[in-house]
Short mmCIF file of N, CA and C in Angstrom, two decimals:
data_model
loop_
_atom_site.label_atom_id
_atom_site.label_comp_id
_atom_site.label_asym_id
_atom_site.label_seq_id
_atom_site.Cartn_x
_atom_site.Cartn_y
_atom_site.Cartn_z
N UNK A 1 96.69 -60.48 170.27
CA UNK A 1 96.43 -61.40 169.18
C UNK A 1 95.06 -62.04 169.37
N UNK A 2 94.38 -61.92 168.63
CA UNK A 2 92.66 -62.59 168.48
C UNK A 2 93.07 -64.23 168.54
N UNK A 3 92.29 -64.76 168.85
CA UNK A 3 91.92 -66.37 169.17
C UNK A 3 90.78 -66.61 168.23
N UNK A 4 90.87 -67.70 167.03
CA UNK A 4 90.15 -67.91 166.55
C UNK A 4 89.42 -69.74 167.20
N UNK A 5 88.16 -69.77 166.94
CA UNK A 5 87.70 -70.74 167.59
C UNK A 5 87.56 -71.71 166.26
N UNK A 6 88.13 -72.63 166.47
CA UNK A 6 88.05 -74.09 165.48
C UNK A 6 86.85 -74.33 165.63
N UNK A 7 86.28 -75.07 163.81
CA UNK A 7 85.01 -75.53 164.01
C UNK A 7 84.88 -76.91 163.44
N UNK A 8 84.82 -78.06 164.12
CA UNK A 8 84.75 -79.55 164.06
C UNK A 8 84.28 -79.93 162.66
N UNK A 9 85.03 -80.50 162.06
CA UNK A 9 84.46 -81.26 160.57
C UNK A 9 82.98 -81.97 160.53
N UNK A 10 82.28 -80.71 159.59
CA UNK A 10 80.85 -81.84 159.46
C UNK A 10 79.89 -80.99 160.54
N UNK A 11 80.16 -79.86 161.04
CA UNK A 11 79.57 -79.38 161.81
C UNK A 11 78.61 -77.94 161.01
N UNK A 12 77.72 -77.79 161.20
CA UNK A 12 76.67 -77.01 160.18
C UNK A 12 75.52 -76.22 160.74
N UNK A 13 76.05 -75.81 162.03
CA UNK A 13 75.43 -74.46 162.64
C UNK A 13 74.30 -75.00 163.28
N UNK A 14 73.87 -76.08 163.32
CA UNK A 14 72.87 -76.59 164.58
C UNK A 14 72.85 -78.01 164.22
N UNK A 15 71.89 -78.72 165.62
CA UNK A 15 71.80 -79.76 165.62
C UNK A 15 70.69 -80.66 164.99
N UNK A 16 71.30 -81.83 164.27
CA UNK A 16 70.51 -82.53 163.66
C UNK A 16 69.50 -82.71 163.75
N UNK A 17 68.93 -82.87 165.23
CA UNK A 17 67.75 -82.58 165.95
C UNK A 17 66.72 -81.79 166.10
N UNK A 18 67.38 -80.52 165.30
CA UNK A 18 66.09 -79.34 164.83
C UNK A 18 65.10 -79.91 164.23
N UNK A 19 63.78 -79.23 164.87
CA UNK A 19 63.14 -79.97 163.68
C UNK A 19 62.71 -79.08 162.40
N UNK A 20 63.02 -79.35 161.63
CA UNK A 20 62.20 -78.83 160.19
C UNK A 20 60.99 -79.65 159.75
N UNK A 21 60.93 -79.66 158.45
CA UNK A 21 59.37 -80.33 157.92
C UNK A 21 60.46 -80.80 157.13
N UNK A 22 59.66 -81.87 156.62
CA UNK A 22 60.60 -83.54 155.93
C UNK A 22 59.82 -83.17 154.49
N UNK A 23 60.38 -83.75 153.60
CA UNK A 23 60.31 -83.72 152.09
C UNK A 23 59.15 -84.26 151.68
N UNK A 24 57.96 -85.12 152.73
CA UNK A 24 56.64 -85.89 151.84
C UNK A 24 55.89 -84.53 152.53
N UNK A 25 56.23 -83.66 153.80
CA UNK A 25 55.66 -82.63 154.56
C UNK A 25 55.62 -81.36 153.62
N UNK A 26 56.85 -80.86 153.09
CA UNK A 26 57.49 -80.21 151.88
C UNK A 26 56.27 -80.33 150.48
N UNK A 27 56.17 -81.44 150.25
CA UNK A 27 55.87 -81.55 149.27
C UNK A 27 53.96 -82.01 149.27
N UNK A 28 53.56 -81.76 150.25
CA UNK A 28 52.06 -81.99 150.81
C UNK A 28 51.50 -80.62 150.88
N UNK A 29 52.87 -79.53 151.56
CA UNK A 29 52.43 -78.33 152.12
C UNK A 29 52.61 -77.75 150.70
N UNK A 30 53.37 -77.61 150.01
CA UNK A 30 53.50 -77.35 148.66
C UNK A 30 52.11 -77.19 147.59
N UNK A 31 51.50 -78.78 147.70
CA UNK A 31 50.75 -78.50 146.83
C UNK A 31 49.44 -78.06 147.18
N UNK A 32 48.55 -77.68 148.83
CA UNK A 32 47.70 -77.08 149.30
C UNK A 32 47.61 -76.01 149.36
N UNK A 33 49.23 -75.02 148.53
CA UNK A 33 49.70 -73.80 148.56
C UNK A 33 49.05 -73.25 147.20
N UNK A 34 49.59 -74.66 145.95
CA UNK A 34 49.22 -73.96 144.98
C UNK A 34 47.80 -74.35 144.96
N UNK A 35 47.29 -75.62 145.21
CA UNK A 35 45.72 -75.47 145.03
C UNK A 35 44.92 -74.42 145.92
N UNK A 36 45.55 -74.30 146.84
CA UNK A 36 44.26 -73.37 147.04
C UNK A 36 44.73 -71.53 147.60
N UNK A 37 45.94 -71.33 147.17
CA UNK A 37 46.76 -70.10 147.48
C UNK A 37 47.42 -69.49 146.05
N UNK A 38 46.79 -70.35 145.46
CA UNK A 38 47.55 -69.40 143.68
C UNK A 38 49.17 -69.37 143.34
N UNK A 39 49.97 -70.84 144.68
CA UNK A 39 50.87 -70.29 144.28
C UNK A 39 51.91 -70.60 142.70
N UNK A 40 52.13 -69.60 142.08
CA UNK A 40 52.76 -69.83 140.88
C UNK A 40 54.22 -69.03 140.61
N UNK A 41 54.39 -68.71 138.94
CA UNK A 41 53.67 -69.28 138.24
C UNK A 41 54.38 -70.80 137.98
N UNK A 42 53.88 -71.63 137.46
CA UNK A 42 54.34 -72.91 137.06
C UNK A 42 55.47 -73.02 136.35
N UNK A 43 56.17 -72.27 135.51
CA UNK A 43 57.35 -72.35 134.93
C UNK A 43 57.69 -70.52 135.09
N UNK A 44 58.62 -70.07 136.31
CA UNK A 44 58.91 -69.18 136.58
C UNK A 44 59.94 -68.64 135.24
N UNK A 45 59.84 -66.94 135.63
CA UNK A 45 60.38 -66.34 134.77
C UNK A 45 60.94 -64.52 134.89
N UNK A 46 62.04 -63.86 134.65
CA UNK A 46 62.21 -62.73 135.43
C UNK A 46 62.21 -62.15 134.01
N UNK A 47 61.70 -63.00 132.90
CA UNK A 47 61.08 -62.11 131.61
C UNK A 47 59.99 -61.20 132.09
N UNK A 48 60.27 -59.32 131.65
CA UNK A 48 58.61 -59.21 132.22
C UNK A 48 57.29 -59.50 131.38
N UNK A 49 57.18 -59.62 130.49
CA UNK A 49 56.46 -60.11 129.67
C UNK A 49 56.04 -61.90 129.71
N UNK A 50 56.42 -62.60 130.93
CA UNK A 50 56.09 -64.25 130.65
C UNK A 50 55.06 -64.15 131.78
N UNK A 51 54.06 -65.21 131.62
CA UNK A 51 52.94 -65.69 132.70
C UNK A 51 51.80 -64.80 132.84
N UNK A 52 51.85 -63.85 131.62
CA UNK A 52 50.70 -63.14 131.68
C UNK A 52 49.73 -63.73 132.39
N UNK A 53 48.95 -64.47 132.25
CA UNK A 53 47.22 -64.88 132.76
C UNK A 53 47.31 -65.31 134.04
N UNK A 54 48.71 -65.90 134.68
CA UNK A 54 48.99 -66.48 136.06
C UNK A 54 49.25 -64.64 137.01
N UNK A 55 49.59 -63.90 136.01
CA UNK A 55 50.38 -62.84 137.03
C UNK A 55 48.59 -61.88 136.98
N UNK A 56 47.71 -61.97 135.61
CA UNK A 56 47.04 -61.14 135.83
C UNK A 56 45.58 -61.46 136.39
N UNK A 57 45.65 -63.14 137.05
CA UNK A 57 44.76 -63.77 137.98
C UNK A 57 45.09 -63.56 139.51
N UNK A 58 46.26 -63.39 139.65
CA UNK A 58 46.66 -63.33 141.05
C UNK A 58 46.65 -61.74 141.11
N UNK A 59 46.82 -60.87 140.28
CA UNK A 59 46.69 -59.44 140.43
C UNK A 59 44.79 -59.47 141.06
N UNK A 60 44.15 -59.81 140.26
CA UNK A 60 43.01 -60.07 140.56
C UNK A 60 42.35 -60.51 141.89
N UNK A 61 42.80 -61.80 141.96
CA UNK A 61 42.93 -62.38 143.52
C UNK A 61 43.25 -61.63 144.53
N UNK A 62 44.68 -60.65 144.40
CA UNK A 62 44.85 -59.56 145.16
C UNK A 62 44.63 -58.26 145.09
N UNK A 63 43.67 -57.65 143.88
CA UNK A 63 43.06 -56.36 143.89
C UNK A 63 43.52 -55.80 143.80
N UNK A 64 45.16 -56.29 142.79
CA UNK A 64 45.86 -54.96 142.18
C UNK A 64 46.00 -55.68 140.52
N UNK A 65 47.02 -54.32 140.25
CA UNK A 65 46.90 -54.67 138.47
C UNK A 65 48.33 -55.85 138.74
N UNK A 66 48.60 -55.93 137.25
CA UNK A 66 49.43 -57.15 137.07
C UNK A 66 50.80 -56.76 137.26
N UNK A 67 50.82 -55.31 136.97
CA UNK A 67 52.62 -55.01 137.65
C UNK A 67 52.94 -55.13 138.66
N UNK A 68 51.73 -55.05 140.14
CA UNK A 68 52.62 -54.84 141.71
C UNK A 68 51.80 -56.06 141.58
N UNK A 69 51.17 -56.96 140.89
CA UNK A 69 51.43 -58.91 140.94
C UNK A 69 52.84 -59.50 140.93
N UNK A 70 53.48 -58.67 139.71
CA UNK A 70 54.53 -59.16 139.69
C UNK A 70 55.77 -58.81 140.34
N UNK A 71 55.46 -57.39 141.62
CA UNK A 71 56.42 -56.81 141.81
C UNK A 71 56.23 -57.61 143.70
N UNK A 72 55.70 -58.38 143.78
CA UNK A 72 54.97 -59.41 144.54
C UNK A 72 55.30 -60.47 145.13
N UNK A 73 56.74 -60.79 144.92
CA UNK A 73 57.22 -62.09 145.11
C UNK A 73 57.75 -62.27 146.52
N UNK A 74 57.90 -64.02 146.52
CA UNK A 74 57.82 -64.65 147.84
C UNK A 74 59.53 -63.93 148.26
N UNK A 75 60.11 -63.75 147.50
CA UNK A 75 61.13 -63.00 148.04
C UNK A 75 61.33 -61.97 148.73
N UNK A 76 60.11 -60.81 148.66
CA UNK A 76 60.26 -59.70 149.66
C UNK A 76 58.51 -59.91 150.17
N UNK A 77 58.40 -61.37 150.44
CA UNK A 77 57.20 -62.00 151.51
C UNK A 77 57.58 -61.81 152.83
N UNK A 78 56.56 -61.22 153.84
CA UNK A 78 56.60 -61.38 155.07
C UNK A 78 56.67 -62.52 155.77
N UNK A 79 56.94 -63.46 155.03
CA UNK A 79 56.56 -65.30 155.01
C UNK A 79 57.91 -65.73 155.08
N UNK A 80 58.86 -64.79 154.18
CA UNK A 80 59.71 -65.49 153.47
C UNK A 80 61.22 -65.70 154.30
N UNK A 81 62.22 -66.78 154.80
CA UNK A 81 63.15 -66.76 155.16
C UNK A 81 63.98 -67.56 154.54
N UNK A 82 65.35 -66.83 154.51
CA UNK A 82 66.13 -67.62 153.97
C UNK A 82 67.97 -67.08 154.57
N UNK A 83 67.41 -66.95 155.72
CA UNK A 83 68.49 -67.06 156.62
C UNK A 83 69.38 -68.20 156.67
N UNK A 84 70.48 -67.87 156.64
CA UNK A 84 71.88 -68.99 156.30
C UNK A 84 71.38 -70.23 157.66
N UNK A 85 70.83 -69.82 158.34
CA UNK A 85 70.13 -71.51 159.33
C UNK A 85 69.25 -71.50 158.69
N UNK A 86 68.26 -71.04 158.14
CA UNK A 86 67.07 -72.02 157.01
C UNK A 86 67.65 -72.53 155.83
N UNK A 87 68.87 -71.92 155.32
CA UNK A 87 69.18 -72.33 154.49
C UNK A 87 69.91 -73.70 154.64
N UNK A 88 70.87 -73.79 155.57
CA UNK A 88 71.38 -75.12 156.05
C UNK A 88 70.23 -76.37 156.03
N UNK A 89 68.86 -75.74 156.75
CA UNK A 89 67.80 -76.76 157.28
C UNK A 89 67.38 -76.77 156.06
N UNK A 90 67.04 -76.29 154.72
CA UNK A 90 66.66 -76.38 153.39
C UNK A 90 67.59 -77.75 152.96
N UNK A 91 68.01 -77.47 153.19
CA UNK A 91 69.70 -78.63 152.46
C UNK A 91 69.41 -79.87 152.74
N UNK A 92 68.53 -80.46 154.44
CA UNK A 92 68.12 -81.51 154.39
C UNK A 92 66.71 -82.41 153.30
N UNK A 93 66.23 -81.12 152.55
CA UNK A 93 65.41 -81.30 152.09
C UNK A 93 65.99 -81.10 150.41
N UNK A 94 65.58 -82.81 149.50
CA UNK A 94 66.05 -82.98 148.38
C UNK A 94 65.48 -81.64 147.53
N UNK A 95 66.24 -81.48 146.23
CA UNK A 95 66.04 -80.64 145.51
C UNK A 95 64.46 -81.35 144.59
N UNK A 96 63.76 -80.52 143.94
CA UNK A 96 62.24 -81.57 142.92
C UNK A 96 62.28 -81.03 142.31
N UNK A 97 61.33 -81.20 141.43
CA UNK A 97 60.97 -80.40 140.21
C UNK A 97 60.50 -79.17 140.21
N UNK A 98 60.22 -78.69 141.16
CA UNK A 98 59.45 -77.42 141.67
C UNK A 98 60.29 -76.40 141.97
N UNK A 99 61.43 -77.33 142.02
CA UNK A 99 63.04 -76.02 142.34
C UNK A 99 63.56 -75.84 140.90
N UNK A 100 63.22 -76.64 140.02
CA UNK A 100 63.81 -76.22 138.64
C UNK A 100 63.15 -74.26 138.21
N UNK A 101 63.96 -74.27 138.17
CA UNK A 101 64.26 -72.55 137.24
C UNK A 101 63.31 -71.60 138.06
N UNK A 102 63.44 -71.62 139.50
CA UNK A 102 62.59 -71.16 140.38
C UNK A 102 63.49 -70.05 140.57
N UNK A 103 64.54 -69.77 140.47
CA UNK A 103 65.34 -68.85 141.30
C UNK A 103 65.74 -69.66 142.75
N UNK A 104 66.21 -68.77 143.79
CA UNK A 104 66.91 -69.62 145.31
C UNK A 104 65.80 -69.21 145.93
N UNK A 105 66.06 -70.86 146.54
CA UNK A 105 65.19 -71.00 147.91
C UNK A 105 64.85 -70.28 149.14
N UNK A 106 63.59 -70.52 149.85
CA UNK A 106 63.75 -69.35 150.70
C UNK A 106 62.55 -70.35 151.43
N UNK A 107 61.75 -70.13 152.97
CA UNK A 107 61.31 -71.21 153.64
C UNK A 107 59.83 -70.36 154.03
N UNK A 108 58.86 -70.95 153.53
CA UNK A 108 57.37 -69.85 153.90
C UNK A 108 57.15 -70.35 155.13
N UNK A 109 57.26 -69.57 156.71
CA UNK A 109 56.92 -69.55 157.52
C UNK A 109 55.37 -69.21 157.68
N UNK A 110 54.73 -68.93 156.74
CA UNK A 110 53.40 -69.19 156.84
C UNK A 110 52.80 -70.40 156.67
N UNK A 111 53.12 -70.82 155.62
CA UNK A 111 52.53 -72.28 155.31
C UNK A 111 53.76 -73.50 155.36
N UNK A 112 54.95 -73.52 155.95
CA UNK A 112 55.90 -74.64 156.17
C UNK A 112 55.67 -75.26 155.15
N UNK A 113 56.62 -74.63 153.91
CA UNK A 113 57.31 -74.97 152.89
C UNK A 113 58.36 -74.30 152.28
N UNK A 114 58.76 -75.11 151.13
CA UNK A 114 59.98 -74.19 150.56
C UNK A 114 59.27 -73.59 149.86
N UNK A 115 59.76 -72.23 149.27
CA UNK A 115 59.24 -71.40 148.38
C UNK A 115 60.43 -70.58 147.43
N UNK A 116 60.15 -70.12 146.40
CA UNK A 116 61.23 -69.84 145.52
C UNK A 116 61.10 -68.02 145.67
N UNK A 117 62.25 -67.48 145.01
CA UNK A 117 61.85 -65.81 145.04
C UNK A 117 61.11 -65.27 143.58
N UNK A 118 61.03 -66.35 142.48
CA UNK A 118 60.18 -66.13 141.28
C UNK A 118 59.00 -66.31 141.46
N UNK A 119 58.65 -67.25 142.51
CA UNK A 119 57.24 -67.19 142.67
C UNK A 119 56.54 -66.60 143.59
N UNK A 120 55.06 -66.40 143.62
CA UNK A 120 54.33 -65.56 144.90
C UNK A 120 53.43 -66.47 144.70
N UNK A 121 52.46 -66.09 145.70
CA UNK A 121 51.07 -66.51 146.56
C UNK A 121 50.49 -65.78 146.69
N UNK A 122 48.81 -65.81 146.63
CA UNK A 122 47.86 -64.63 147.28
C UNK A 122 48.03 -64.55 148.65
N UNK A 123 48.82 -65.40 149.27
CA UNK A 123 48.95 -64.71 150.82
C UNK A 123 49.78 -63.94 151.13
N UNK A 124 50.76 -63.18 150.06
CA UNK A 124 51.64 -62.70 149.81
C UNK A 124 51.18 -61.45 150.89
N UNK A 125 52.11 -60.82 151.86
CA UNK A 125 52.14 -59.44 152.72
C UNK A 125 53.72 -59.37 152.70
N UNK A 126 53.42 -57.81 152.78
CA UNK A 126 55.59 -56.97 152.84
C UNK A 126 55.40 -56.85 153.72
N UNK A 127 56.64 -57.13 153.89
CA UNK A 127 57.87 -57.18 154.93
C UNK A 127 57.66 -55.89 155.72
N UNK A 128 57.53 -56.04 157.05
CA UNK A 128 57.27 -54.71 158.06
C UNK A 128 59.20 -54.63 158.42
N UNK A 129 59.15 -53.04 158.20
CA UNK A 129 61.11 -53.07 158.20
C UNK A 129 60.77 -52.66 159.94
N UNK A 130 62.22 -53.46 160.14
CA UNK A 130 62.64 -53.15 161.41
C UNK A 130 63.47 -51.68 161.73
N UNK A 131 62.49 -50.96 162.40
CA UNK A 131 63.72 -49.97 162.87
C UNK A 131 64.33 -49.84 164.16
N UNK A 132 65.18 -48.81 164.24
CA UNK A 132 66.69 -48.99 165.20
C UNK A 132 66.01 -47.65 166.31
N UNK A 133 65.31 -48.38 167.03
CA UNK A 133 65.07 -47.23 168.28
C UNK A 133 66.10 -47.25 169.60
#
């Protein structure tokens, strides 16, 4: 018979004491992202046809056309985590306006912030896959 291990009320996969980045940190790193990293667009969208001039400036910025701009996102970012412990450590950090109609959260280990999977950045790099040697 398996033994299951009880898990204490209020308990959330690490200690309070981790440190993450705090919500004025969040929201500092945020906006040095979009001023000076393109990150957008400002009112996200998985229409393909929305944000033309945002998707075909950052195509630009990154020296491709506007489809692999848009095929580009912080979601399949080499940046991007959103591992069920970032996600917990996300949780300490309030929801803003910047999470409205973003799609789910995800944590840019490049620049220590939250980041959405509708939006990208020109610092945008894919994901190197891990293989099984």
């Amino acid at each position: 018979m398996k033994e299951f291990m009880v898990i204490p009320k209020g308990f959330s996969g690490f200690p309070i004491e981790d440190e993450f980045i705090t919500a004025s940190e969040n929201k500092k790193n945020t906006q040095v992202v979009i001023d000076d990293w393109m990150l957008g667009p400002e009112s996200p969208s998985n229409e393909p046809a929305a944000n033309k001039p945002y998707w075909v400036a950052l195509g630009n910025a990154m020296q491709v056309d506007e489809k692999e701009a848009r095929r580009r996102r912080c979601s399949n970012c080499e940046y991007y985590d959103n591992s069920t412990m970032t996600q917990a450590k996300m949780e300490r950090i309030p929801r803003n306006a910047f999470d409205t109609n973003a799609g789910f959260r995800g944590y840019c280990n490049k620049f220590d912030f939250i980041c959405h999977d509708l939006r990208s950045c020109q610092a945008w790099e894919e994901k190197e896959c891990e293989s099984e040697d």
